[in-house]
């Protein structure tokens, strides 16, 4: 009987475990700006193919770039779980060799029930999809004439509750550009029905008590959330401390519970862009869209509207920042948790350099950051510091200056 029970548990896990999706994050700033975010689904076949793709793309970038002007490599993703049955993932690779941009899209569509990749004909009539796609292209991309239309192949598509999005390179449609063209076809036009997700969440926000005369410090965490963020939240709650999390927009949906916890415990959420690209290389319009998209997903997920922005890689200029109504937030003390592997070094580095009113920079994507943050809180609380959010700190500073 016990054996049967065990088998049942394993089987349940095979279909249900894919919900425990994590995001793998690699962020580096050395001779190049590197930001890689992709989902790890616990579906072996799918994870293997995604990792293979990411490794290949990154390795070929590393082998070709020159250090003439700092190049950039960025992989971001879209992830959807539909009907608890299909996983649809869209990886967007952005490269800048210091001068030019290039974009590419790779999609992975997977059936959790049979643990295999999805064939488009399993869900819709591919001929009908092709017909609808061509109709859209004829209407909106006139430069794609007869031969171009005839040669079109549907290689990349992404599913969500309302649309199938099909991706093409600009050159496939006879457009001289490096952008990716996406054509959206309504699911209902293809006879496909997918359950809608319930996105409305209600949370109760704890009122925060701030003592204005205390020694205060603001802990901030960039590049998350990740599997370590919940642990940090627990520590903050236990110690009666609050922090500010500068989250990356494309991770918000998969970590929605974590974000809700952040807000309900009185922490603050700041905007760290949607895809973690170097912002100074974006046009004003691209920058505005990126920040807006991040604001929207945080608001839709938590009901919290971020008021702060922290630019990726610390890169910004005043002209760019004048496009958004968010308070630019840098830091006073860099814990260097991205550089030091030893918790002792991270902790000492902060304790040695911190003073009243400082903002401390950490990253909630490393396991060493969890324990380091706990020790930093312990030591500084003993020295009489309170841990407040950045907005609280700003208010305190304003009041002090009165
Ligand atoms: Zn960052």
mmCIF file of N, CA and C and ligand atoms in Angstrom, residues 27 29 35 221-224 246 248 272-273 276 310-314 361-363 365, ligand 1:
data_model
loop_
_atom_site.group_PDB
_atom_site.id
_atom_site.type_symbol
_atom_site.label_atom_id
_atom_site.label_comp_id
_atom_site.label_asym_id
_atom_site.label_seq_id
_atom_site.Cartn_x
_atom_site.Cartn_y
_atom_site.Cartn_z
ATOM 1 N N UNK A 27 23.516 37.793 -14.003
ATOM 2 C CA UNK A 27 23.755 39.192 -14.345
ATOM 3 C C UNK A 27 25.224 39.501 -14.093
ATOM 4 N N UNK A 29 28.611 42.286 -15.078
ATOM 5 C CA UNK A 29 29.073 43.539 -15.681
ATOM 6 C C UNK A 29 30.588 43.545 -15.589
ATOM 7 N N UNK A 35 22.815 40.052 -19.029
ATOM 8 C CA UNK A 35 21.646 39.743 -18.207
ATOM 9 C C UNK A 35 20.900 38.599 -18.865
ATOM 10 N N UNK A 221 17.356 45.398 -2.545
ATOM 11 C CA UNK A 221 17.728 44.166 -3.254
ATOM 12 C C UNK A 221 17.379 44.309 -4.728
ATOM 13 N N UNK A 222 18.350 44.076 -5.596
ATOM 14 C CA UNK A 222 18.148 44.191 -7.043
ATOM 15 C C UNK A 222 18.062 42.822 -7.720
ATOM 16 N N UNK A 223 17.504 42.834 -8.911
ATOM 17 C CA UNK A 223 17.562 41.733 -9.890
ATOM 18 C C UNK A 223 16.642 40.550 -9.601
ATOM 19 N N UNK A 224 15.920 40.562 -8.505
ATOM 20 C CA UNK A 224 15.025 39.464 -8.190
ATOM 21 C C UNK A 224 13.660 39.700 -8.791
ATOM 22 N N UNK A 246 14.050 46.068 -5.840
ATOM 23 C CA UNK A 246 13.999 46.574 -7.214
ATOM 24 C C UNK A 246 13.883 45.367 -8.138
ATOM 25 N N UNK A 248 12.783 42.915 -11.434
ATOM 26 C CA UNK A 248 12.841 42.884 -12.900
ATOM 27 C C UNK A 248 11.463 42.440 -13.391
ATOM 28 N N UNK A 272 13.036 48.047 -11.702
ATOM 29 C CA UNK A 272 14.403 47.788 -12.172
ATOM 30 C C UNK A 272 14.360 47.369 -13.642
ATOM 31 N N UNK A 273 13.369 47.909 -14.367
ATOM 32 C CA UNK A 273 13.137 47.673 -15.797
ATOM 33 C C UNK A 273 12.517 46.299 -16.050
ATOM 34 N N UNK A 276 15.909 44.047 -17.966
ATOM 35 C CA UNK A 276 17.278 44.269 -17.492
ATOM 36 C C UNK A 276 18.252 44.555 -18.628
ATOM 37 N N UNK A 310 15.531 52.147 -10.182
ATOM 38 C CA UNK A 310 16.980 51.963 -10.090
ATOM 39 C C UNK A 310 17.444 51.470 -11.451
ATOM 40 N N UNK A 311 18.274 52.255 -12.140
ATOM 41 C CA UNK A 311 18.699 51.857 -13.481
ATOM 42 C C UNK A 311 19.593 50.623 -13.449
ATOM 43 N N UNK A 312 19.427 49.763 -14.431
ATOM 44 C CA UNK A 312 20.240 48.548 -14.538
ATOM 45 C C UNK A 312 21.706 48.935 -14.737
ATOM 46 N N UNK A 313 22.574 48.164 -14.202
ATOM 47 C CA UNK A 313 24.027 48.386 -14.249
ATOM 48 C C UNK A 313 24.397 49.789 -13.744
ATOM 49 N N UNK A 314 23.482 50.445 -13.022
ATOM 50 C CA UNK A 314 23.734 51.800 -12.535
ATOM 51 C C UNK A 314 23.881 52.822 -13.657
ATOM 52 N N UNK A 361 23.121 48.401 -1.120
ATOM 53 C CA UNK A 361 22.782 47.612 -2.316
ATOM 54 C C UNK A 361 23.143 46.143 -2.135
ATOM 55 N N UNK A 362 22.120 45.281 -2.307
ATOM 56 C CA UNK A 362 22.373 43.834 -2.325
ATOM 57 C C UNK A 362 21.597 43.225 -3.494
ATOM 58 N N UNK A 363 21.713 41.922 -3.689
ATOM 59 C CA UNK A 363 21.030 41.258 -4.812
ATOM 60 C C UNK A 363 20.368 39.982 -4.305
ATOM 61 N N UNK A 365 19.493 37.362 -5.589
ATOM 62 C CA UNK A 365 19.611 36.231 -6.520
ATOM 63 C C UNK A 365 20.740 35.281 -6.120
HETATM 64 ZN ZN1 LIG B 1 20.415 44.897 -11.898
#
